């Protein structure tokens, strides 16, 4: 079997075009432009690149982007004051605080300070709690985007065994919740899992989100599986690669996402979509 590719890049482009059309209509009706505030603390090149992509995507669809590039030595109190100000600002529908934050900043406290209604990353404990209770409001972007990818290829998780490799707050855990809500039987693997191949071999749907290049071997993939590779690992030669041994895995899977061009563009598209939801211009 040679897997069909799940073209996240193309699907995300369609979602962005739909969002652009909605915004154009709203503006013609005299409604306000949706706004996203993006806060970048420090000069980490990877974070700067992510923020650049997100801001460009906003501008392309007509979301106003308010940009706050801040020094890595900014006192925590100033960051708190900025978030409080943005929480009150009616021009700002969404607030994105780019992680990671410098060590002197209490990141958990800062993320929790963001008004849950403006939490377009879906990281706030309130939004994660709503997701856990099957009453989601704003959802974490990467798992949300993956659910739309599964929907797009008409592969519903109900009754399937989904194996999520990675249990972080932003990808693995909310991914497991999304799949559980969708009716999958979910196994979550992490760094302390003994015998990872044993679990991966059982996956009808495999979500690889460990951040380890080549962790998932092709021979572990179940025949006909759906393989979603979230990993974004930069190799020494600068190439971007996922967590899955793509060439071998595609000979066993029915569907597989490429890296790049799979999950990544969907994450950005879901950020835009969450901003539209926060602005009241779209339903979840
Ligand atoms: P993280 O480091 O916070 O979490 C990694 C998780 O993987 C942890 O739960 C850890 O226990 C688990 N893990 C690590 N080594 C493992 C192993 N050998 N076996 C099993 N589990 C193992 O990372 P994260 O923020 O969740 O990101 C994971 C990957 O996804 C990274 O490569 C990141 O760049 C990528 N990512 C991509 C997108 C996207 O849009 N494509 C978005 C977010 C993160």
CSV table of N, CA, C and O and ligand atoms in Angstrom, one decimal, residues 50 142 165-168 170-171 189-191 196 209-212 215 230-233 263-264 267, ligand 1:
chain,number,residue,atom,x,y,z
A,50,UNK,N,7.7,31.9,13.7
A,50,UNK,CA,6.3,31.5,13.9
A,50,UNK,C,5.4,32.7,13.9
A,50,UNK,O,4.4,32.8,13.3
A,142,UNK,N,-3.6,23.2,17.2
A,142,UNK,CA,-3.0,22.0,16.5
A,142,UNK,C,-4.0,20.8,16.5
A,142,UNK,O,-4.3,20.3,15.4
A,165,UNK,N,1.2,9.9,20.5
A,165,UNK,CA,2.5,9.9,21.1
A,165,UNK,C,2.9,11.3,21.4
A,165,UNK,O,3.2,12.1,20.5
A,166,UNK,N,3.0,11.6,22.7
A,166,UNK,CA,3.2,12.9,23.2
A,166,UNK,C,2.0,13.4,24.1
A,166,UNK,O,0.9,13.1,23.7
A,167,UNK,N,2.4,14.0,25.2
A,167,UNK,CA,1.3,14.3,26.2
A,167,UNK,C,1.4,15.8,26.6
A,167,UNK,O,1.1,16.1,27.8
A,168,UNK,N,1.9,16.7,25.8
A,168,UNK,CA,2.1,18.1,26.2
A,168,UNK,C,0.7,18.7,26.3
A,168,UNK,O,-0.3,18.3,25.8
A,170,UNK,N,-0.2,21.5,25.0
A,170,UNK,CA,-0.6,22.2,23.8
A,170,UNK,C,-1.0,21.2,22.7
A,170,UNK,O,-1.7,21.6,21.8
A,171,UNK,N,-0.4,20.0,22.6
A,171,UNK,CA,-0.7,19.1,21.6
A,171,UNK,C,-1.3,17.8,22.1
A,171,UNK,O,-2.5,17.5,21.9
A,189,UNK,N,0.7,7.9,24.7
A,189,UNK,CA,2.1,7.5,25.0
A,189,UNK,C,2.9,8.7,25.3
A,189,UNK,O,2.7,9.8,24.8
A,190,UNK,N,4.0,8.5,26.1
A,190,UNK,CA,4.8,9.6,26.5
A,190,UNK,C,6.2,9.1,26.8
A,190,UNK,O,6.5,7.9,26.5
A,191,UNK,N,7.1,10.0,27.3
A,191,UNK,CA,8.5,9.6,27.4
A,191,UNK,C,8.7,8.4,28.4
A,191,UNK,O,9.7,7.8,28.4
A,196,UNK,N,7.0,1.4,23.3
A,196,UNK,CA,6.2,2.3,22.4
A,196,UNK,C,5.8,1.6,21.1
A,196,UNK,O,4.6,1.7,20.7
A,209,UNK,N,3.5,13.2,18.1
A,209,UNK,CA,3.8,14.6,18.6
A,209,UNK,C,4.8,14.6,19.7
A,209,UNK,O,4.5,15.1,20.8
A,210,UNK,N,5.9,13.9,19.5
A,210,UNK,CA,7.0,13.9,20.5
A,210,UNK,C,8.1,14.9,20.3
A,210,UNK,O,8.8,15.2,21.2
A,211,UNK,N,8.2,15.3,19.0
A,211,UNK,CA,9.3,16.2,18.7
A,211,UNK,C,10.7,15.5,18.7
A,211,UNK,O,11.7,16.1,19.1
A,212,UNK,N,10.6,14.3,18.2
A,212,UNK,CA,11.9,13.5,18.0
A,212,UNK,C,11.9,12.9,16.6
A,212,UNK,O,11.1,12.0,16.2
A,215,UNK,N,11.5,9.0,15.3
A,215,UNK,CA,11.1,8.2,16.5
A,215,UNK,C,10.2,7.0,16.1
A,215,UNK,O,10.4,5.9,16.5
A,230,UNK,N,2.9,15.4,13.7
A,230,UNK,CA,2.9,16.8,14.2
A,230,UNK,C,4.3,17.3,14.3
A,230,UNK,O,4.6,18.5,14.3
A,231,UNK,N,5.3,16.4,14.5
A,231,UNK,CA,6.7,16.8,14.8
A,231,UNK,C,7.2,17.8,13.8
A,231,UNK,O,7.0,17.7,12.6
A,232,UNK,N,8.0,18.7,14.3
A,232,UNK,CA,8.7,19.7,13.5
A,232,UNK,C,10.1,19.7,14.0
A,232,UNK,O,10.4,20.5,15.0
A,233,UNK,N,11.0,18.9,13.4
A,233,UNK,CA,12.3,18.8,13.9
A,233,UNK,C,13.3,19.3,12.9
A,233,UNK,O,13.2,18.9,11.7
A,263,UNK,N,0.4,19.3,9.0
A,263,UNK,CA,-0.3,19.8,10.2
A,263,UNK,C,0.1,21.3,10.4
A,263,UNK,O,-0.8,22.1,10.8
A,264,UNK,N,1.3,21.7,10.1
A,264,UNK,CA,1.7,23.1,10.4
A,264,UNK,C,0.8,24.2,9.9
A,264,UNK,O,0.3,25.0,10.6
A,267,UNK,N,-2.4,24.5,11.8
A,267,UNK,CA,-2.3,25.2,13.1
A,267,UNK,C,-2.6,26.7,12.9
A,267,UNK,O,-3.3,27.3,13.7
B,1,LIG,P1,6.9,18.9,24.2
B,1,LIG,O1,8.3,18.7,24.3
B,1,LIG,O2,6.2,19.8,25.1
B,1,LIG,O3,6.2,17.4,24.5
B,1,LIG,C1,6.7,16.3,23.9
B,1,LIG,C2,5.9,15.1,24.4
B,1,LIG,O4,6.5,13.9,23.8
B,1,LIG,C3,6.0,14.9,25.9
B,1,LIG,O5,4.8,14.5,26.4
B,1,LIG,C4,7.0,13.7,26.0
B,1,LIG,O6,6.7,12.9,27.2
B,1,LIG,C5,6.8,12.9,24.8
B,1,LIG,N1,8.0,12.2,24.3
B,1,LIG,C6,9.3,12.7,24.2
B,1,LIG,N2,10.1,11.7,23.9
B,1,LIG,C7,9.3,10.6,23.7
B,1,LIG,C8,9.6,9.2,23.4
B,1,LIG,N3,10.9,8.9,23.1
B,1,LIG,N4,8.6,8.4,23.3
B,1,LIG,C9,7.3,8.7,23.6
B,1,LIG,N5,7.0,10.0,23.9
B,1,LIG,C10,8.0,10.9,24.0
B,1,LIG,O7,6.5,19.1,22.7
B,1,LIG,P2,5.2,19.8,22.0
B,1,LIG,O8,5.2,21.2,22.2
B,1,LIG,O9,4.0,19.0,22.3
B,1,LIG,O10,5.6,19.5,20.5
B,1,LIG,C11,5.8,18.2,20.0
B,1,LIG,C12,6.3,18.4,18.5
B,1,LIG,O11,5.3,18.9,17.7
B,1,LIG,C13,7.5,19.3,18.3
B,1,LIG,O12,8.3,18.8,17.3
B,1,LIG,C14,6.9,20.6,17.9
B,1,LIG,O13,7.8,21.4,17.2
B,1,LIG,C15,5.8,20.1,17.1
B,1,LIG,N6,4.6,21.0,17.0
B,1,LIG,C16,4.1,21.2,15.8
B,1,LIG,C17,3.1,22.0,15.6
B,1,LIG,C18,2.5,22.1,14.2
B,1,LIG,O14,1.7,23.0,14.0
B,1,LIG,N7,2.9,21.3,13.3
B,1,LIG,C19,2.5,22.7,16.7
B,1,LIG,C20,3.0,22.4,18.0
B,1,LIG,C21,4.1,21.6,18.1
